[in-house]
Amino acid sequence: MRRFFAKKGKKAAVTSIEELCKEHTSLMDEDIRQICDLSRKLRMIADLSQAHVFIDCPVKNGPHAVVVAEASPSTGSSLYRKSVVGQWAYEMYEPAVARTHQTGEPTVRNRAITQEGKTVKQSVVPVKNDRGEIIGSLIMEQDISLQLRHENQLRALSHTTEQLSQTLMGMAEQGSLIPDLIQEALFLVDREGRIDYANTQALNLLAGGESQDIPVDDQLEFLRDLDYQSHEVHYEEVRWRKKTLGVKSISLRKENRRIGTLLMIRDVTELREKERQLMVKSTVIKEIHHRVKNNLQMIASLLRLQMRRAPSKEVKSIFQESLNRILSIASVHEIFSSTGLDEVEILDMMKKIGSMLVVNGRPDKEIEIAFTGKPIILPSDKAVSLALVVNELIQNSVEHAFVDRKYGRIGVHIESLGYEVRVRIWDDGYGLPSKRNEEASLGLQIVRTLAEQDLSGSFSAFPTPEGTEAIVQFPLEEG
């Protein structure tokens, strides 16, 4: 059964339930008012039932119906891309609705397919007036496409396991060499747990050789603690004789009757040991980055102490620049120490550096800094170089762009250009220094060297109508 709707008449001119009912049905005014009252509750019914809800009313002539109202759950998507209000539901496509209108009996949990190809569970309930006459029906449809896929998967799994059991039985009877080439230990056991077949790896796993009269659980005691016989497919890892074994079981069926179990046992000791070593290495790497960060912060503390004894503002400024560079590198190692990875999400890194520079740079000024762009991951070596570049450019804006001004704005934008990354840093300050001053600037020399040599990219800076803009562009990978 398919739930189809067809246009009838001039639907575009019909906008209300009253007009639809008067044009297409023989309902009396009080019946129409009852339908209107019910329509006001449709959204609540849809939310409670988590279903798309319709009100269909029988038309004047024939067993067909017209859709006069609809509602979908507010927490989910609609079953239909377009509204179906005002369209006809013909008897041949809507037998459940026609049956309810004719007999007054409900239809519950009837499966149907919508005109958009979705499988739904459909329930139809009659709507009666005070005289007991059928004046319409309430239809609730729930999308069960996902449930249907699960049912099909289960049927396919049942069919597959039945074929698998027949294939393995054939291999056991014919003495096939194929199971002996498989890395896993294969046991084919019957319903009582006795071994019908075991490949070479399985025989090596048994302590005293195969014994068909003794259940496999008694020969391999670790199987006693596994509830594998009550599952269609089950996987679990166990420790046995200083080894880690991965045990997978598949229930074998024939004509929907369980005839045995296929056990596949594999030694995963080496794999789990490598995973453990990786976890240890990750912990060690995190600890190393944590200690590097602490050491850099200790150096920064010593520089602060030395900076307080500096004889002039110029010397203090030099100390502050060095301090900021150290703290920028420390920010990168702080991210490494928290993630345990050798990669950094650079947008988050730049936010840490920029916020630190604005707070510590010029407390006498109100400088606003904004960061935009999408997250991009960089390896540690490029991240450290980029951290120093960003530090120098933002620090240059903080120190020199807003002379004799209390307010200022700095923007940082990062974007991915295929295989390259572009970082734009701009401000609304006074503009670039002269060419001579730029060549003498240690900060800009550091930026150019890092961009061209460490990042294998390019650096450019130029004046804009609002102030200054600097661009650093480099490839994500070498070559």
PDB file of C-alpha atoms in Angstrom, residues 54-223:
ATOM      1  CA  PHE A  54      -3.183  14.302   9.151  1.00  0.00           C
ATOM      2  CA  ILE A  55      -6.928  14.890   9.231  1.00  0.00           C
ATOM      3  CA  ASP A  56      -8.720  13.415   6.200  1.00  0.00           C
ATOM      4  CA  CYS A  57     -12.408  14.022   5.543  1.00  0.00           C
ATOM      5  CA  PRO A  58     -14.620  11.983   3.165  1.00  0.00           C
ATOM      6  CA  VAL A  59     -15.511  13.839  -0.048  1.00  0.00           C
ATOM      7  CA  LYS A  60     -19.042  14.373  -1.361  1.00  0.00           C
ATOM      8  CA  ASN A  61     -19.064  11.697  -4.041  1.00  0.00           C
ATOM      9  CA  GLY A  62     -17.093   8.475  -3.971  1.00  0.00           C
ATOM     10  CA  PRO A  63     -14.990   6.665  -1.365  1.00  0.00           C
ATOM     11  CA  HIS A  64     -12.103   9.129  -1.532  1.00  0.00           C
ATOM     12  CA  ALA A  65     -10.927  11.685   1.060  1.00  0.00           C
ATOM     13  CA  VAL A  66      -9.389  15.153   1.156  1.00  0.00           C
ATOM     14  CA  VAL A  67      -6.553  16.200   3.469  1.00  0.00           C
ATOM     15  CA  VAL A  68      -7.730  19.239   5.467  1.00  0.00           C
ATOM     16  CA  ALA A  69      -4.947  19.557   8.078  1.00  0.00           C
ATOM     17  CA  GLU A  70      -1.466  18.217   8.902  1.00  0.00           C
ATOM     18  CA  ALA A  71       1.290  18.618  11.515  1.00  0.00           C
ATOM     19  CA  SER A  72       4.778  17.201  12.043  1.00  0.00           C
ATOM     20  CA  PRO A  73       6.733  16.828  15.315  1.00  0.00           C
ATOM     21  CA  SER A  74       8.558  19.984  16.336  1.00  0.00           C
ATOM     22  CA  THR A  75      11.633  17.919  17.321  1.00  0.00           C
ATOM     23  CA  GLY A  76      12.031  16.028  14.060  1.00  0.00           C
ATOM     24  CA  SER A  77      11.967  16.414  10.297  1.00  0.00           C
ATOM     25  CA  SER A  78       8.783  16.180   8.251  1.00  0.00           C
ATOM     26  CA  LEU A  79       7.975  13.079   6.212  1.00  0.00           C
ATOM     27  CA  TYR A  80       6.931  15.259   3.288  1.00  0.00           C
ATOM     28  CA  ARG A  81       8.926  18.035   1.675  1.00  0.00           C
ATOM     29  CA  LYS A  82       5.739  19.825   0.585  1.00  0.00           C
ATOM     30  CA  SER A  83       2.409  20.285   2.302  1.00  0.00           C
ATOM     31  CA  VAL A  84      -0.332  17.866   1.227  1.00  0.00           C
ATOM     32  CA  VAL A  85      -3.241  19.901   2.637  1.00  0.00           C
ATOM     33  CA  GLY A  86      -5.938  20.265  -0.013  1.00  0.00           C
ATOM     34  CA  GLN A  87      -4.899  17.167  -1.941  1.00  0.00           C
ATOM     35  CA  TRP A  88      -7.045  14.083  -2.426  1.00  0.00           C
ATOM     36  CA  ALA A  89      -6.266  10.627  -0.975  1.00  0.00           C
ATOM     37  CA  TYR A  90      -7.797   8.104  -3.403  1.00  0.00           C
ATOM     38  CA  GLU A  91      -9.244   4.806  -2.166  1.00  0.00           C
ATOM     39  CA  MET A  92      -6.881   2.638  -4.219  1.00  0.00           C
ATOM     40  CA  TYR A  93      -3.874   4.360  -2.590  1.00  0.00           C
ATOM     41  CA  GLU A  94      -5.421   4.835   0.864  1.00  0.00           C
ATOM     42  CA  PRO A  95      -7.458   1.668   1.577  1.00  0.00           C
ATOM     43  CA  ALA A  96      -7.032   2.041   5.356  1.00  0.00           C
ATOM     44  CA  VAL A  97      -8.548   5.551   5.325  1.00  0.00           C
ATOM     45  CA  ALA A  98     -11.414   4.472   3.027  1.00  0.00           C
ATOM     46  CA  ARG A  99     -12.089   1.433   5.239  1.00  0.00           C
ATOM     47  CA  THR A 100     -12.234   3.559   8.393  1.00  0.00           C
ATOM     48  CA  HIS A 101     -14.612   6.061   6.739  1.00  0.00           C
ATOM     49  CA  GLN A 102     -16.876   3.207   5.597  1.00  0.00           C
ATOM     50  CA  THR A 103     -16.854   0.977   8.707  1.00  0.00           C
ATOM     51  CA  GLY A 104     -15.864   3.311  11.549  1.00  0.00           C
ATOM     52  CA  GLU A 105     -13.182   0.829  12.653  1.00  0.00           C
ATOM     53  CA  PRO A 106      -9.598   1.951  13.368  1.00  0.00           C
ATOM     54  CA  THR A 107      -6.546   0.568  11.584  1.00  0.00           C
ATOM     55  CA  VAL A 108      -3.455   0.335  13.802  1.00  0.00           C
ATOM     56  CA  ARG A 109       0.192  -0.023  12.759  1.00  0.00           C
ATOM     57  CA  ASN A 110      -0.411  -0.633   9.092  1.00  0.00           C
ATOM     58  CA  ARG A 111       2.743  -0.403   6.946  1.00  0.00           C
ATOM     59  CA  ALA A 112       2.698   1.900   3.944  1.00  0.00           C
ATOM     60  CA  ILE A 113       5.087   3.627   1.549  1.00  0.00           C
ATOM     61  CA  THR A 114       4.829   7.352   0.977  1.00  0.00           C
ATOM     62  CA  GLN A 115       4.969   8.986  -2.443  1.00  0.00           C
ATOM     63  CA  GLU A 116       8.540  10.038  -1.545  1.00  0.00           C
ATOM     64  CA  GLY A 117       9.624   6.414  -1.011  1.00  0.00           C
ATOM     65  CA  LYS A 118       9.713   6.321   2.808  1.00  0.00           C
ATOM     66  CA  THR A 119       8.339   3.326   4.678  1.00  0.00           C
ATOM     67  CA  VAL A 120       5.944   4.405   7.436  1.00  0.00           C
ATOM     68  CA  LYS A 121       3.876   2.806  10.172  1.00  0.00           C
ATOM     69  CA  GLN A 122       0.342   4.121   9.666  1.00  0.00           C
ATOM     70  CA  SER A 123      -2.523   4.218  12.158  1.00  0.00           C
ATOM     71  CA  VAL A 124      -6.005   5.497  11.252  1.00  0.00           C
ATOM     72  CA  VAL A 125      -8.578   6.466  13.889  1.00  0.00           C
ATOM     73  CA  PRO A 126     -12.140   7.567  13.028  1.00  0.00           C
ATOM     74  CA  VAL A 127     -13.410  11.006  14.027  1.00  0.00           C
ATOM     75  CA  LYS A 128     -17.125  10.985  14.935  1.00  0.00           C
ATOM     76  CA  ASN A 129     -19.609  13.746  15.727  1.00  0.00           C
ATOM     77  CA  ASP A 130     -22.110  13.786  18.590  1.00  0.00           C
ATOM     78  CA  ARG A 131     -24.532  11.682  16.524  1.00  0.00           C
ATOM     79  CA  GLY A 132     -21.929   8.941  16.016  1.00  0.00           C
ATOM     80  CA  GLU A 133     -21.456   9.740  12.344  1.00  0.00           C
ATOM     81  CA  ILE A 134     -18.030   9.488  10.666  1.00  0.00           C
ATOM     82  CA  ILE A 135     -16.898  13.003   9.760  1.00  0.00           C
ATOM     83  CA  GLY A 136     -13.213  12.273   9.173  1.00  0.00           C
ATOM     84  CA  SER A 137     -10.167  10.327  10.298  1.00  0.00           C
ATOM     85  CA  LEU A 138      -6.992  11.057  12.189  1.00  0.00           C
ATOM     86  CA  ILE A 139      -3.952   9.497  10.476  1.00  0.00           C
ATOM     87  CA  MET A 140      -0.590   9.113  12.241  1.00  0.00           C
ATOM     88  CA  GLU A 141       2.475   8.100  10.239  1.00  0.00           C
ATOM     89  CA  GLN A 142       5.901   7.249  11.718  1.00  0.00           C
ATOM     90  CA  ASP A 143       9.022   6.836   9.581  1.00  0.00           C
ATOM     91  CA  ILE A 144      10.303   3.257  10.063  1.00  0.00           C
ATOM     92  CA  SER A 145      12.869   3.229   7.247  1.00  0.00           C
ATOM     93  CA  LEU A 146      15.712   2.724   9.761  1.00  0.00           C
ATOM     94  CA  GLN A 147      13.820  -0.098  11.495  1.00  0.00           C
ATOM     95  CA  LEU A 148      13.215  -1.751   8.132  1.00  0.00           C
ATOM     96  CA  ARG A 149      16.941  -1.576   7.301  1.00  0.00           C
ATOM     97  CA  HIS A 150      17.744  -3.250  10.622  1.00  0.00           C
ATOM     98  CA  GLU A 151      15.219  -6.011   9.886  1.00  0.00           C
ATOM     99  CA  ASN A 152      16.740  -6.574   6.457  1.00  0.00           C
ATOM    100  CA  GLN A 153      20.228  -6.685   7.984  1.00  0.00           C
ATOM    101  CA  LEU A 154      19.102  -9.282  10.521  1.00  0.00           C
ATOM    102  CA  ARG A 155      17.549 -11.410   7.770  1.00  0.00           C
ATOM    103  CA  ALA A 156      20.748 -11.106   5.732  1.00  0.00           C
ATOM    104  CA  LEU A 157      22.820 -12.052   8.785  1.00  0.00           C
ATOM    105  CA  SER A 158      20.650 -15.102   9.432  1.00  0.00           C
ATOM    106  CA  HIS A 159      20.977 -16.181   5.790  1.00  0.00           C
ATOM    107  CA  THR A 160      24.748 -15.584   5.851  1.00  0.00           C
ATOM    108  CA  THR A 161      25.308 -17.617   9.006  1.00  0.00           C
ATOM    109  CA  GLU A 162      23.276 -20.466   7.552  1.00  0.00           C
ATOM    110  CA  GLN A 163      25.434 -20.455   4.414  1.00  0.00           C
ATOM    111  CA  LEU A 164      28.563 -20.187   6.566  1.00  0.00           C
ATOM    112  CA  SER A 165      27.613 -23.227   8.618  1.00  0.00           C
ATOM    113  CA  GLN A 166      27.004 -25.290   5.459  1.00  0.00           C
ATOM    114  CA  THR A 167      30.343 -24.166   3.979  1.00  0.00           C
ATOM    115  CA  LEU A 168      32.290 -25.004   7.133  1.00  0.00           C
ATOM    116  CA  MET A 169      30.591 -28.374   7.437  1.00  0.00           C
ATOM    117  CA  GLY A 170      31.598 -29.100   3.868  1.00  0.00           C
ATOM    118  CA  MET A 171      35.190 -28.064   4.580  1.00  0.00           C
ATOM    119  CA  ALA A 172      35.317 -30.304   7.659  1.00  0.00           C
ATOM    120  CA  GLU A 173      34.010 -33.297   5.727  1.00  0.00           C
ATOM    121  CA  GLN A 174      36.289 -32.807   2.695  1.00  0.00           C
ATOM    122  CA  GLY A 175      39.453 -31.981   4.660  1.00  0.00           C
ATOM    123  CA  SER A 176      39.906 -28.579   3.004  1.00  0.00           C
ATOM    124  CA  LEU A 177      43.249 -26.819   3.504  1.00  0.00           C
ATOM    125  CA  ILE A 178      41.734 -23.329   3.462  1.00  0.00           C
ATOM    126  CA  PRO A 179      40.895 -23.129   7.224  1.00  0.00           C
ATOM    127  CA  ASP A 180      44.480 -24.153   8.041  1.00  0.00           C
ATOM    128  CA  LEU A 181      45.768 -21.077   6.198  1.00  0.00           C
ATOM    129  CA  ILE A 182      43.686 -18.725   8.372  1.00  0.00           C
ATOM    130  CA  GLN A 183      45.537 -17.080  11.260  1.00  0.00           C
ATOM    131  CA  GLU A 184      42.703 -17.610  13.721  1.00  0.00           C
ATOM    132  CA  ALA A 185      42.062 -20.834  15.581  1.00  0.00           C
ATOM    133  CA  LEU A 186      38.742 -22.109  14.205  1.00  0.00           C
ATOM    134  CA  PHE A 187      36.432 -24.342  16.216  1.00  0.00           C
ATOM    135  CA  LEU A 188      33.153 -25.624  14.823  1.00  0.00           C
ATOM    136  CA  VAL A 189      31.109 -26.858  17.786  1.00  0.00           C
ATOM    137  CA  ASP A 190      27.654 -28.395  17.932  1.00  0.00           C
ATOM    138  CA  ARG A 191      24.716 -27.329  20.113  1.00  0.00           C
ATOM    139  CA  GLU A 192      26.173 -29.213  23.103  1.00  0.00           C
ATOM    140  CA  GLY A 193      29.543 -27.515  22.720  1.00  0.00           C
ATOM    141  CA  ARG A 194      31.419 -30.559  21.387  1.00  0.00           C
ATOM    142  CA  ILE A 195      34.005 -30.002  18.674  1.00  0.00           C
ATOM    143  CA  ASP A 196      32.963 -31.050  15.162  1.00  0.00           C
ATOM    144  CA  TYR A 197      35.978 -29.496  13.484  1.00  0.00           C
ATOM    145  CA  ALA A 198      39.225 -27.723  14.493  1.00  0.00           C
ATOM    146  CA  ASN A 199      41.902 -26.354  12.167  1.00  0.00           C
ATOM    147  CA  THR A 200      45.654 -26.611  12.780  1.00  0.00           C
ATOM    148  CA  GLN A 201      45.819 -23.381  14.820  1.00  0.00           C
ATOM    149  CA  ALA A 202      42.950 -24.619  16.977  1.00  0.00           C
ATOM    150  CA  LEU A 203      44.649 -27.957  17.637  1.00  0.00           C
ATOM    151  CA  ASN A 204      47.811 -26.129  18.705  1.00  0.00           C
ATOM    152  CA  LEU A 205      45.740 -24.135  21.182  1.00  0.00           C
ATOM    153  CA  LEU A 206      44.430 -27.281  22.889  1.00  0.00           C
ATOM    154  CA  ALA A 207      46.707 -28.481  25.654  1.00  0.00           C
ATOM    155  CA  GLY A 208      46.386 -32.242  25.137  1.00  0.00           C
ATOM    156  CA  GLY A 209      45.095 -32.396  21.602  1.00  0.00           C
ATOM    157  CA  GLU A 210      41.528 -32.503  20.317  1.00  0.00           C
ATOM    158  CA  SER A 211      38.926 -34.550  22.183  1.00  0.00           C
ATOM    159  CA  GLN A 212      35.536 -34.608  20.469  1.00  0.00           C
ATOM    160  CA  ASP A 213      33.780 -36.155  23.458  1.00  0.00           C
ATOM    161  CA  ILE A 214      34.724 -33.333  25.852  1.00  0.00           C
ATOM    162  CA  PRO A 215      32.983 -29.938  25.446  1.00  0.00           C
ATOM    163  CA  VAL A 216      35.263 -27.174  24.212  1.00  0.00           C
ATOM    164  CA  ASP A 217      34.518 -25.132  27.378  1.00  0.00           C
ATOM    165  CA  ASP A 218      36.194 -27.873  29.447  1.00  0.00           C
ATOM    166  CA  GLN A 219      39.234 -27.999  27.203  1.00  0.00           C
ATOM    167  CA  LEU A 220      39.613 -24.193  27.070  1.00  0.00           C
ATOM    168  CA  GLU A 221      38.548 -23.083  30.534  1.00  0.00           C
ATOM    169  CA  PHE A 222      38.511 -19.348  29.667  1.00  0.00           C
ATOM    170  CA  LEU A 223      35.429 -19.969  27.492  1.00  0.00           C
TER     171      LEU A 223
END
